[in-house]
JSON list of C-alpha atoms in Angstrom, two decimals:
[
{"chain": "A", "resi": 824, "resn": "ASP", "atom": "CA", "xyz": [-20.77, -1.46, -27.82]},
{"chain": "A", "resi": 825, "resn": "GLY", "atom": "CA", "xyz": [-23.61, -2.23, -25.47]},
{"chain": "A", "resi": 826, "resn": "GLY", "atom": "CA", "xyz": [-22.92, -2.72, -21.83]},
{"chain": "A", "resi": 827, "resn": "ILE", "atom": "CA", "xyz": [-23.43, -1.71, -18.24]},
{"chain": "A", "resi": 828, "resn": "THR", "atom": "CA", "xyz": [-21.69, 1.31, -16.73]},
{"chain": "A", "resi": 829, "resn": "GLN", "atom": "CA", "xyz": [-21.26, 1.67, -13.00]},
{"chain": "A", "resi": 830, "resn": "SER", "atom": "CA", "xyz": [-19.95, 4.82, -11.37]},
{"chain": "A", "resi": 831, "resn": "PRO", "atom": "CA", "xyz": [-17.99, 5.80, -9.47]},
{"chain": "A", "resi": 832, "resn": "LYS", "atom": "CA", "xyz": [-15.40, 3.02, -9.37]},
{"chain": "A", "resi": 833, "resn": "TYR", "atom": "CA", "xyz": [-14.44, 3.94, -5.79]},
{"chain": "A", "resi": 834, "resn": "LEU", "atom": "CA", "xyz": [-16.62, 5.67, -3.21]},
{"chain": "A", "resi": 835, "resn": "PHE", "atom": "CA", "xyz": [-16.08, 6.70, 0.38]},
{"chain": "A", "resi": 836, "resn": "ARG", "atom": "CA", "xyz": [-18.84, 7.21, 2.92]},
{"chain": "A", "resi": 837, "resn": "LYS", "atom": "CA", "xyz": [-18.74, 9.24, 6.07]},
{"chain": "A", "resi": 838, "resn": "GLU", "atom": "CA", "xyz": [-20.61, 8.31, 9.22]},
{"chain": "A", "resi": 839, "resn": "GLY", "atom": "CA", "xyz": [-24.33, 9.05, 8.93]},
{"chain": "A", "resi": 840, "resn": "GLN", "atom": "CA", "xyz": [-24.15, 9.79, 5.21]},
{"chain": "A", "resi": 841, "resn": "ASN", "atom": "CA", "xyz": [-26.24, 8.35, 2.40]},
{"chain": "A", "resi": 842, "resn": "VAL", "atom": "CA", "xyz": [-24.42, 7.59, -0.86]},
{"chain": "A", "resi": 843, "resn": "THR", "atom": "CA", "xyz": [-25.80, 6.68, -4.28]},
{"chain": "A", "resi": 844, "resn": "LEU", "atom": "CA", "xyz": [-24.21, 4.26, -6.72]},
{"chain": "A", "resi": 845, "resn": "SER", "atom": "CA", "xyz": [-25.05, 4.70, -10.38]},
{"chain": "A", "resi": 846, "resn": "CYS", "atom": "CA", "xyz": [-25.88, 1.92, -12.83]},
{"chain": "A", "resi": 847, "resn": "GLU", "atom": "CA", "xyz": [-26.75, 2.55, -16.48]},
{"chain": "A", "resi": 848, "resn": "GLN", "atom": "CA", "xyz": [-27.30, 0.00, -19.26]},
{"chain": "A", "resi": 849, "resn": "ASN", "atom": "CA", "xyz": [-27.78, 0.37, -23.01]},
{"chain": "A", "resi": 850, "resn": "LEU", "atom": "CA", "xyz": [-28.61, -3.27, -23.68]},
{"chain": "A", "resi": 851, "resn": "ASN", "atom": "CA", "xyz": [-32.37, -2.63, -23.77]},
{"chain": "A", "resi": 852, "resn": "HIS", "atom": "CA", "xyz": [-32.78, -5.10, -20.90]},
{"chain": "A", "resi": 853, "resn": "ASP", "atom": "CA", "xyz": [-35.95, -5.11, -18.83]},
{"chain": "A", "resi": 854, "resn": "ALA", "atom": "CA", "xyz": [-34.47, -6.66, -15.69]},
{"chain": "A", "resi": 855, "resn": "MET", "atom": "CA", "xyz": [-31.76, -5.14, -13.51]},
{"chain": "A", "resi": 856, "resn": "TYR", "atom": "CA", "xyz": [-30.11, -6.33, -10.30]},
{"chain": "A", "resi": 857, "resn": "TRP", "atom": "CA", "xyz": [-27.86, -5.13, -7.48]},
{"chain": "A", "resi": 858, "resn": "TYR", "atom": "CA", "xyz": [-25.49, -7.49, -5.70]},
{"chain": "A", "resi": 859, "resn": "ARG", "atom": "CA", "xyz": [-23.10, -7.13, -2.82]},
{"chain": "A", "resi": 860, "resn": "GLN", "atom": "CA", "xyz": [-19.81, -9.04, -2.87]},
{"chain": "A", "resi": 861, "resn": "ASP", "atom": "CA", "xyz": [-17.72, -9.54, 0.25]},
{"chain": "A", "resi": 862, "resn": "PRO", "atom": "CA", "xyz": [-14.27, -11.16, 0.26]},
{"chain": "A", "resi": 863, "resn": "GLY", "atom": "CA", "xyz": [-14.43, -14.94, -0.07]},
{"chain": "A", "resi": 864, "resn": "GLN", "atom": "CA", "xyz": [-18.18, -14.93, -0.51]},
{"chain": "A", "resi": 865, "resn": "GLY", "atom": "CA", "xyz": [-20.49, -15.26, -3.43]},
{"chain": "A", "resi": 866, "resn": "LEU", "atom": "CA", "xyz": [-22.85, -12.57, -4.61]},
{"chain": "A", "resi": 867, "resn": "ARG", "atom": "CA", "xyz": [-25.81, -11.65, -2.45]},
{"chain": "A", "resi": 868, "resn": "LEU", "atom": "CA", "xyz": [-28.86, -10.05, -4.01]},
{"chain": "A", "resi": 869, "resn": "ILE", "atom": "CA", "xyz": [-29.87, -6.65, -2.62]},
{"chain": "A", "resi": 870, "resn": "TYR", "atom": "CA", "xyz": [-32.70, -5.52, -4.93]},
{"chain": "A", "resi": 871, "resn": "TYR", "atom": "CA", "xyz": [-33.98, -6.36, -8.37]},
{"chain": "A", "resi": 872, "resn": "SER", "atom": "CA", "xyz": [-36.35, -4.84, -10.89]},
{"chain": "A", "resi": 873, "resn": "GLN", "atom": "CA", "xyz": [-38.16, -6.70, -13.66]},
{"chain": "A", "resi": 874, "resn": "ILE", "atom": "CA", "xyz": [-39.74, -3.62, -15.20]},
{"chain": "A", "resi": 875, "resn": "VAL", "atom": "CA", "xyz": [-39.75, 0.16, -14.98]},
{"chain": "A", "resi": 876, "resn": "ASN", "atom": "CA", "xyz": [-41.39, 1.61, -11.85]},
{"chain": "A", "resi": 877, "resn": "ASP", "atom": "CA", "xyz": [-41.31, -1.73, -10.07]},
{"chain": "A", "resi": 878, "resn": "PHE", "atom": "CA", "xyz": [-38.69, -3.40, -7.87]},
{"chain": "A", "resi": 879, "resn": "GLN", "atom": "CA", "xyz": [-38.45, -6.10, -5.19]},
{"chain": "A", "resi": 880, "resn": "LYS", "atom": "CA", "xyz": [-36.26, -6.74, -2.19]},
{"chain": "A", "resi": 881, "resn": "GLY", "atom": "CA", "xyz": [-33.61, -9.39, -2.43]},
{"chain": "A", "resi": 882, "resn": "ASP", "atom": "CA", "xyz": [-31.97, -11.31, 0.38]},
{"chain": "A", "resi": 883, "resn": "ILE", "atom": "CA", "xyz": [-30.18, -8.38, 2.07]},
{"chain": "A", "resi": 884, "resn": "ALA", "atom": "CA", "xyz": [-32.26, -5.25, 1.33]},
{"chain": "A", "resi": 885, "resn": "GLU", "atom": "CA", "xyz": [-32.09, -3.68, 4.80]},
{"chain": "A", "resi": 886, "resn": "GLY", "atom": "CA", "xyz": [-30.20, -0.38, 4.77]},
{"chain": "A", "resi": 887, "resn": "TYR", "atom": "CA", "xyz": [-30.50, 0.02, 0.98]},
{"chain": "A", "resi": 888, "resn": "SER", "atom": "CA", "xyz": [-32.99, 1.67, -1.37]},
{"chain": "A", "resi": 889, "resn": "VAL", "atom": "CA", "xyz": [-33.44, 1.78, -5.15]},
{"chain": "A", "resi": 890, "resn": "SER", "atom": "CA", "xyz": [-35.52, 3.43, -7.86]},
{"chain": "A", "resi": 891, "resn": "ARG", "atom": "CA", "xyz": [-36.34, 2.45, -11.42]},
{"chain": "A", "resi": 892, "resn": "GLU", "atom": "CA", "xyz": [-37.74, 5.52, -13.16]},
{"chain": "A", "resi": 893, "resn": "LYS", "atom": "CA", "xyz": [-36.12, 4.72, -16.50]},
{"chain": "A", "resi": 894, "resn": "LYS", "atom": "CA", "xyz": [-35.43, 1.43, -18.24]},
{"chain": "A", "resi": 895, "resn": "GLU", "atom": "CA", "xyz": [-31.73, 2.28, -18.58]},
{"chain": "A", "resi": 896, "resn": "SER", "atom": "CA", "xyz": [-31.06, 3.29, -14.99]},
{"chain": "A", "resi": 897, "resn": "PHE", "atom": "CA", "xyz": [-31.20, 1.53, -11.61]},
{"chain": "A", "resi": 898, "resn": "PRO", "atom": "CA", "xyz": [-29.40, 3.59, -8.92]},
{"chain": "A", "resi": 899, "resn": "LEU", "atom": "CA", "xyz": [-28.70, 2.12, -5.48]},
{"chain": "A", "resi": 900, "resn": "THR", "atom": "CA", "xyz": [-28.63, 4.25, -2.33]},
{"chain": "A", "resi": 901, "resn": "VAL", "atom": "CA", "xyz": [-26.68, 2.97, 0.65]},
{"chain": "A", "resi": 902, "resn": "THR", "atom": "CA", "xyz": [-28.30, 4.64, 3.64]},
{"chain": "A", "resi": 903, "resn": "SER", "atom": "CA", "xyz": [-26.87, 5.41, 7.06]},
{"chain": "A", "resi": 904, "resn": "ALA", "atom": "CA", "xyz": [-28.96, 2.51, 8.36]},
{"chain": "A", "resi": 905, "resn": "GLN", "atom": "CA", "xyz": [-26.57, 0.09, 6.65]},
{"chain": "A", "resi": 906, "resn": "LYS", "atom": "CA", "xyz": [-24.02, -0.38, 9.43]},
{"chain": "A", "resi": 907, "resn": "ASN", "atom": "CA", "xyz": [-21.50, -2.44, 7.49]},
{"chain": "A", "resi": 908, "resn": "PRO", "atom": "CA", "xyz": [-21.51, -0.98, 3.97]},
{"chain": "A", "resi": 909, "resn": "THR", "atom": "CA", "xyz": [-17.87, -1.71, 3.05]},
{"chain": "A", "resi": 910, "resn": "ALA", "atom": "CA", "xyz": [-18.07, -4.07, 0.07]},
{"chain": "A", "resi": 911, "resn": "PHE", "atom": "CA", "xyz": [-17.86, -4.40, -3.69]},
{"chain": "A", "resi": 912, "resn": "TYR", "atom": "CA", "xyz": [-21.21, -3.62, -5.34]},
{"chain": "A", "resi": 913, "resn": "LEU", "atom": "CA", "xyz": [-22.15, -5.11, -8.69]},
{"chain": "A", "resi": 914, "resn": "CYS", "atom": "CA", "xyz": [-25.00, -4.15, -10.98]},
{"chain": "A", "resi": 915, "resn": "ALA", "atom": "CA", "xyz": [-26.31, -6.60, -13.56]},
{"chain": "A", "resi": 916, "resn": "SER", "atom": "CA", "xyz": [-29.05, -6.84, -16.17]},
{"chain": "A", "resi": 917, "resn": "ASN", "atom": "CA", "xyz": [-30.70, -9.34, -18.45]},
{"chain": "A", "resi": 918, "resn": "SER", "atom": "CA", "xyz": [-33.69, -9.56, -20.71]},
{"chain": "A", "resi": 919, "resn": "GLY", "atom": "CA", "xyz": [-35.75, -11.16, -17.93]},
{"chain": "A", "resi": 920, "resn": "THR", "atom": "CA", "xyz": [-37.42, -13.44, -20.45]},
{"chain": "A", "resi": 921, "resn": "GLY", "atom": "CA", "xyz": [-36.25, -16.78, -19.07]},
{"chain": "A", "resi": 922, "resn": "ASP", "atom": "CA", "xyz": [-33.82, -18.81, -17.01]},
{"chain": "A", "resi": 923, "resn": "ASN", "atom": "CA", "xyz": [-31.52, -19.35, -19.99]},
{"chain": "A", "resi": 924, "resn": "GLN", "atom": "CA", "xyz": [-30.68, -15.63, -20.21]},
{"chain": "A", "resi": 925, "resn": "PRO", "atom": "CA", "xyz": [-27.37, -14.87, -18.49]},
{"chain": "A", "resi": 926, "resn": "GLN", "atom": "CA", "xyz": [-26.86, -11.71, -16.51]},
{"chain": "A", "resi": 927, "resn": "HIS", "atom": "CA", "xyz": [-24.47, -9.05, -17.81]},
{"chain": "A", "resi": 928, "resn": "PHE", "atom": "CA", "xyz": [-22.39, -7.24, -15.20]},
{"chain": "A", "resi": 929, "resn": "GLY", "atom": "CA", "xyz": [-20.84, -3.84, -14.77]},
{"chain": "A", "resi": 930, "resn": "ASP", "atom": "CA", "xyz": [-17.30, -3.42, -13.42]},
{"chain": "A", "resi": 931, "resn": "GLY", "atom": "CA", "xyz": [-18.47, -2.63, -9.92]},
{"chain": "A", "resi": 932, "resn": "THR", "atom": "CA", "xyz": [-18.17, 0.10, -7.31]},
{"chain": "A", "resi": 933, "resn": "ARG", "atom": "CA", "xyz": [-15.98, -0.38, -4.25]},
{"chain": "A", "resi": 934, "resn": "LEU", "atom": "CA", "xyz": [-17.45, 1.38, -1.23]},
{"chain": "A", "resi": 935, "resn": "SER", "atom": "CA", "xyz": [-15.37, 2.11, 1.85]},
{"chain": "A", "resi": 936, "resn": "ILE", "atom": "CA", "xyz": [-15.96, 3.91, 5.13]},
{"chain": "A", "resi": 937, "resn": "LEU", "atom": "CA", "xyz": [-13.95, 6.99, 6.06]},
{"chain": "B", "resi": 34, "resn": "GLY", "atom": "CA", "xyz": [-34.48, -23.13, -1.75]},
{"chain": "B", "resi": 35, "resn": "ASN", "atom": "CA", "xyz": [-32.14, -23.10, -4.72]},
{"chain": "B", "resi": 36, "resn": "SER", "atom": "CA", "xyz": [-28.42, -23.14, -3.97]},
{"chain": "B", "resi": 37, "resn": "VAL", "atom": "CA", "xyz": [-24.98, -23.77, -5.46]},
{"chain": "B", "resi": 38, "resn": "THR", "atom": "CA", "xyz": [-21.97, -25.35, -3.78]},
{"chain": "B", "resi": 39, "resn": "GLN", "atom": "CA", "xyz": [-18.56, -25.16, -5.39]},
{"chain": "B", "resi": 40, "resn": "MET", "atom": "CA", "xyz": [-15.20, -26.44, -4.28]},
{"chain": "B", "resi": 41, "resn": "GLU", "atom": "CA", "xyz": [-13.29, -24.19, -1.98]},
{"chain": "B", "resi": 42, "resn": "GLY", "atom": "CA", "xyz": [-10.10, -22.64, -3.13]},
{"chain": "B", "resi": 43, "resn": "PRO", "atom": "CA", "xyz": [-7.71, -21.34, -3.62]},
{"chain": "B", "resi": 44, "resn": "VAL", "atom": "CA", "xyz": [-6.47, -23.58, -6.40]},
{"chain": "B", "resi": 45, "resn": "THR", "atom": "CA", "xyz": [-2.88, -23.21, -7.60]},
{"chain": "B", "resi": 46, "resn": "LEU", "atom": "CA", "xyz": [-1.69, -24.96, -10.76]},
{"chain": "B", "resi": 47, "resn": "SER", "atom": "CA", "xyz": [1.31, -24.89, -13.03]},
{"chain": "B", "resi": 48, "resn": "GLU", "atom": "CA", "xyz": [0.88, -23.75, -16.61]},
{"chain": "B", "resi": 49, "resn": "GLU", "atom": "CA", "xyz": [-0.48, -26.50, -18.92]},
{"chain": "B", "resi": 50, "resn": "ALA", "atom": "CA", "xyz": [-1.95, -28.47, -15.99]},
{"chain": "B", "resi": 51, "resn": "PHE", "atom": "CA", "xyz": [-5.47, -29.92, -16.10]},
{"chain": "B", "resi": 52, "resn": "LEU", "atom": "CA", "xyz": [-8.16, -27.97, -14.24]},
{"chain": "B", "resi": 53, "resn": "THR", "atom": "CA", "xyz": [-11.31, -29.19, -12.55]},
{"chain": "B", "resi": 54, "resn": "ILE", "atom": "CA", "xyz": [-13.50, -27.00, -10.35]},
{"chain": "B", "resi": 55, "resn": "ASN", "atom": "CA", "xyz": [-16.40, -28.91, -8.84]},
{"chain": "B", "resi": 56, "resn": "CYS", "atom": "CA", "xyz": [-19.91, -27.46, -8.69]},
{"chain": "B", "resi": 57, "resn": "THR", "atom": "CA", "xyz": [-23.10, -29.08, -7.40]},
{"chain": "B", "resi": 58, "resn": "TYR", "atom": "CA", "xyz": [-26.53, -27.55, -7.13]},
{"chain": "B", "resi": 59, "resn": "THR", "atom": "CA", "xyz": [-29.87, -27.92, -5.38]},
{"chain": "B", "resi": 60, "resn": "ALA", "atom": "CA", "xyz": [-32.98, -26.81, -7.23]},
{"chain": "B", "resi": 61, "resn": "THR", "atom": "CA", "xyz": [-36.49, -27.82, -8.04]},
{"chain": "B", "resi": 62, "resn": "GLY", "atom": "CA", "xyz": [-37.15, -28.72, -11.63]},
{"chain": "B", "resi": 63, "resn": "TYR", "atom": "CA", "xyz": [-34.61, -27.95, -14.35]},
{"chain": "B", "resi": 64, "resn": "PRO", "atom": "CA", "xyz": [-32.53, -24.81, -13.76]},
{"chain": "B", "resi": 65, "resn": "SER", "atom": "CA", "xyz": [-30.17, -23.24, -16.25]},
{"chain": "B", "resi": 66, "resn": "LEU", "atom": "CA", "xyz": [-26.52, -23.46, -15.20]},
{"chain": "B", "resi": 67, "resn": "PHE", "atom": "CA", "xyz": [-23.70, -20.98, -15.75]},
{"chain": "B", "resi": 68, "resn": "TRP", "atom": "CA", "xyz": [-20.01, -20.45, -15.13]},
{"chain": "B", "resi": 69, "resn": "TYR", "atom": "CA", "xyz": [-18.79, -16.87, -14.72]},
{"chain": "B", "resi": 70, "resn": "VAL", "atom": "CA", "xyz": [-15.23, -15.57, -14.42]},
{"chain": "B", "resi": 71, "resn": "GLN", "atom": "CA", "xyz": [-14.09, -12.49, -12.50]},
{"chain": "B", "resi": 72, "resn": "TYR", "atom": "CA", "xyz": [-10.74, -10.80, -13.05]},
{"chain": "B", "resi": 73, "resn": "PRO", "atom": "CA", "xyz": [-9.33, -8.47, -10.37]},
{"chain": "B", "resi": 74, "resn": "GLY", "atom": "CA", "xyz": [-11.28, -5.25, -9.96]},
{"chain": "B", "resi": 75, "resn": "GLU", "atom": "CA", "xyz": [-13.86, -6.19, -12.56]},
{"chain": "B", "resi": 76, "resn": "GLY", "atom": "CA", "xyz": [-17.39, -7.53, -12.73]},
{"chain": "B", "resi": 77, "resn": "LEU", "atom": "CA", "xyz": [-18.36, -11.06, -13.69]},
{"chain": "B", "resi": 78, "resn": "GLN", "atom": "CA", "xyz": [-18.19, -12.25, -17.30]},
{"chain": "B", "resi": 79, "resn": "LEU", "atom": "CA", "xyz": [-20.17, -15.17, -18.64]},
{"chain": "B", "resi": 80, "resn": "LEU", "atom": "CA", "xyz": [-17.82, -18.04, -19.47]},
{"chain": "B", "resi": 81, "resn": "LEU", "atom": "CA", "xyz": [-20.29, -20.71, -20.56]},
{"chain": "B", "resi": 82, "resn": "LYS", "atom": "CA", "xyz": [-23.79, -22.01, -19.93]},
{"chain": "B", "resi": 83, "resn": "ALA", "atom": "CA", "xyz": [-26.01, -25.07, -20.28]},
{"chain": "B", "resi": 84, "resn": "THR", "atom": "CA", "xyz": [-29.77, -25.00, -20.19]},
{"chain": "B", "resi": 85, "resn": "LYS", "atom": "CA", "xyz": [-30.85, -28.64, -20.14]},
{"chain": "B", "resi": 86, "resn": "ALA", "atom": "CA", "xyz": [-29.65, -32.02, -18.95]},
{"chain": "B", "resi": 87, "resn": "ASP", "atom": "CA", "xyz": [-26.63, -33.49, -20.81]},
{"chain": "B", "resi": 88, "resn": "ASP", "atom": "CA", "xyz": [-25.90, -30.15, -22.52]},
{"chain": "B", "resi": 89, "resn": "LYS", "atom": "CA", "xyz": [-22.22, -29.27, -22.69]},
{"chain": "B", "resi": 90, "resn": "GLY", "atom": "CA", "xyz": [-21.24, -25.62, -22.51]},
{"chain": "B", "resi": 91, "resn": "SER", "atom": "CA", "xyz": [-17.83, -24.64, -23.87]},
{"chain": "B", "resi": 92, "resn": "ASN", "atom": "CA", "xyz": [-15.78, -21.51, -24.43]},
{"chain": "B", "resi": 93, "resn": "LYS", "atom": "CA", "xyz": [-12.07, -20.62, -24.62]},
{"chain": "B", "resi": 94, "resn": "GLY", "atom": "CA", "xyz": [-11.05, -24.23, -23.92]},
{"chain": "B", "resi": 95, "resn": "PHE", "atom": "CA", "xyz": [-13.28, -24.51, -20.84]},
{"chain": "B", "resi": 96, "resn": "GLU", "atom": "CA", "xyz": [-16.07, -27.09, -20.73]},
{"chain": "B", "resi": 97, "resn": "ALA", "atom": "CA", "xyz": [-18.84, -28.11, -18.34]},
{"chain": "B", "resi": 98, "resn": "THR", "atom": "CA", "xyz": [-21.58, -30.73, -18.71]},
{"chain": "B", "resi": 99, "resn": "TYR", "atom": "CA", "xyz": [-25.04, -30.46, -17.11]},
{"chain": "B", "resi": 100, "resn": "ARG", "atom": "CA", "xyz": [-25.44, -33.71, -15.15]},
{"chain": "B", "resi": 101, "resn": "LYS", "atom": "CA", "xyz": [-28.98, -34.03, -13.82]},
{"chain": "B", "resi": 102, "resn": "GLU", "atom": "CA", "xyz": [-28.36, -37.41, -12.17]},
{"chain": "B", "resi": 103, "resn": "THR", "atom": "CA", "xyz": [-25.55, -36.04, -10.01]},
{"chain": "B", "resi": 104, "resn": "THR", "atom": "CA", "xyz": [-26.82, -32.41, -9.92]},
{"chain": "B", "resi": 105, "resn": "SER", "atom": "CA", "xyz": [-23.39, -31.26, -11.02]},
{"chain": "B", "resi": 106, "resn": "PHE", "atom": "CA", "xyz": [-21.80, -28.83, -13.47]},
{"chain": "B", "resi": 107, "resn": "HIS", "atom": "CA", "xyz": [-18.04, -29.23, -13.04]},
{"chain": "B", "resi": 108, "resn": "LEU", "atom": "CA", "xyz": [-15.74, -26.86, -14.92]},
{"chain": "B", "resi": 109, "resn": "GLU", "atom": "CA", "xyz": [-12.76, -28.37, -16.78]},
{"chain": "B", "resi": 110, "resn": "LYS", "atom": "CA", "xyz": [-9.90, -27.19, -18.95]},
{"chain": "B", "resi": 111, "resn": "GLY", "atom": "CA", "xyz": [-7.24, -29.43, -20.40]},
{"chain": "B", "resi": 112, "resn": "SER", "atom": "CA", "xyz": [-4.31, -27.01, -20.27]},
{"chain": "B", "resi": 113, "resn": "VAL", "atom": "CA", "xyz": [-4.46, -23.83, -18.21]},
{"chain": "B", "resi": 114, "resn": "GLN", "atom": "CA", "xyz": [-2.53, -20.65, -18.94]},
{"chain": "B", "resi": 115, "resn": "VAL", "atom": "CA", "xyz": [-1.30, -17.88, -16.67]},
{"chain": "B", "resi": 116, "resn": "SER", "atom": "CA", "xyz": [-4.01, -15.65, -18.15]},
{"chain": "B", "resi": 117, "resn": "ASP", "atom": "CA", "xyz": [-6.68, -18.00, -16.72]},
{"chain": "B", "resi": 118, "resn": "SER", "atom": "CA", "xyz": [-5.86, -16.78, -13.21]},
{"chain": "B", "resi": 119, "resn": "ALA", "atom": "CA", "xyz": [-9.14, -15.39, -11.86]},
{"chain": "B", "resi": 120, "resn": "VAL", "atom": "CA", "xyz": [-12.09, -16.22, -9.61]},
{"chain": "B", "resi": 121, "resn": "TYR", "atom": "CA", "xyz": [-14.66, -18.62, -11.07]},
{"chain": "B", "resi": 122, "resn": "PHE", "atom": "CA", "xyz": [-18.32, -18.67, -10.03]},
{"chain": "B", "resi": 123, "resn": "CYS", "atom": "CA", "xyz": [-20.86, -21.39, -10.67]},
{"chain": "B", "resi": 124, "resn": "ALA", "atom": "CA", "xyz": [-24.48, -20.18, -10.82]},
{"chain": "B", "resi": 125, "resn": "LEU", "atom": "CA", "xyz": [-27.99, -21.42, -11.48]},
{"chain": "B", "resi": 126, "resn": "SER", "atom": "CA", "xyz": [-31.16, -19.70, -12.57]},
{"chain": "B", "resi": 127, "resn": "ARG", "atom": "CA", "xyz": [-34.58, -21.08, -11.80]},
{"chain": "B", "resi": 128, "resn": "ASN", "atom": "CA", "xyz": [-37.81, -19.07, -12.10]},
{"chain": "B", "resi": 129, "resn": "ASN", "atom": "CA", "xyz": [-35.67, -15.95, -12.69]},
{"chain": "B", "resi": 130, "resn": "ASP", "atom": "CA", "xyz": [-33.96, -16.46, -9.33]},
{"chain": "B", "resi": 131, "resn": "MET", "atom": "CA", "xyz": [-30.19, -16.59, -9.91]},
{"chain": "B", "resi": 132, "resn": "ARG", "atom": "CA", "xyz": [-27.96, -18.10, -7.21]},
{"chain": "B", "resi": 133, "resn": "PHE", "atom": "CA", "xyz": [-24.16, -18.01, -7.13]},
{"chain": "B", "resi": 134, "resn": "GLY", "atom": "CA", "xyz": [-21.57, -20.22, -5.50]},
{"chain": "B", "resi": 135, "resn": "ALA", "atom": "CA", "xyz": [-18.95, -18.68, -3.23]},
{"chain": "B", "resi": 136, "resn": "GLY", "atom": "CA", "xyz": [-16.33, -18.59, -5.99]},
{"chain": "B", "resi": 137, "resn": "THR", "atom": "CA", "xyz": [-13.05, -20.46, -6.48]},
{"chain": "B", "resi": 138, "resn": "ARG", "atom": "CA", "xyz": [-9.82, -18.49, -6.89]},
{"chain": "B", "resi": 139, "resn": "LEU", "atom": "CA", "xyz": [-7.46, -20.02, -9.47]},
{"chain": "B", "resi": 140, "resn": "THR", "atom": "CA", "xyz": [-3.80, -19.04, -9.71]},
{"chain": "B", "resi": 141, "resn": "VAL", "atom": "CA", "xyz": [-1.73, -20.41, -12.56]},
{"chain": "B", "resi": 142, "resn": "LYS", "atom": "CA", "xyz": [2.06, -20.19, -12.21]},
{"chain": "B", "resi": 143, "resn": "PRO", "atom": "CA", "xyz": [4.46, -20.12, -15.16]}
]
């Protein structure tokens, strides 16, 4: 079955440490997205990529970085510059061919601070 | 900019009750509209969608109609079950920019 795999499911970060969240898809989608979800809030866009080797900042990109070296993979690094990283992180993808294409989501990574 | 506003929760209903979750949107032109559902500890799953005015999306007993005149996309179900307990998100996509509402938590009691 095609889908999106996020790992790990739970992650803990120490002070001053960078951590990387993995996102892999086998849906042959061109576009991939990273969202942050905080309790009682909707999803906020961190970064997105419409094609390999290209990505753009979303609404809350500060303290995060991404890469898109392969179509299937879109890892997110939470850097030490992100002072409030505790949240649920969701990766999504779609074909990117139009507004009528829904996004498909992974099961998320919950990041906490030690 | 584009935005979605949905009714605040939480919503608590008894099994077999009628459900309505209100959603209104602000967007230029004609966005596509979606409802997603999120179960605890999981990502979002597409529930239904509508891509043009007066379209009705439906799935698993849930329905929503794209109302351009009232810029609304309210979610309805005639008879909810305990298994429908989840968080529901309304969303729009316009020019490949997807925006989500804050989510409405639904709890259905036996």
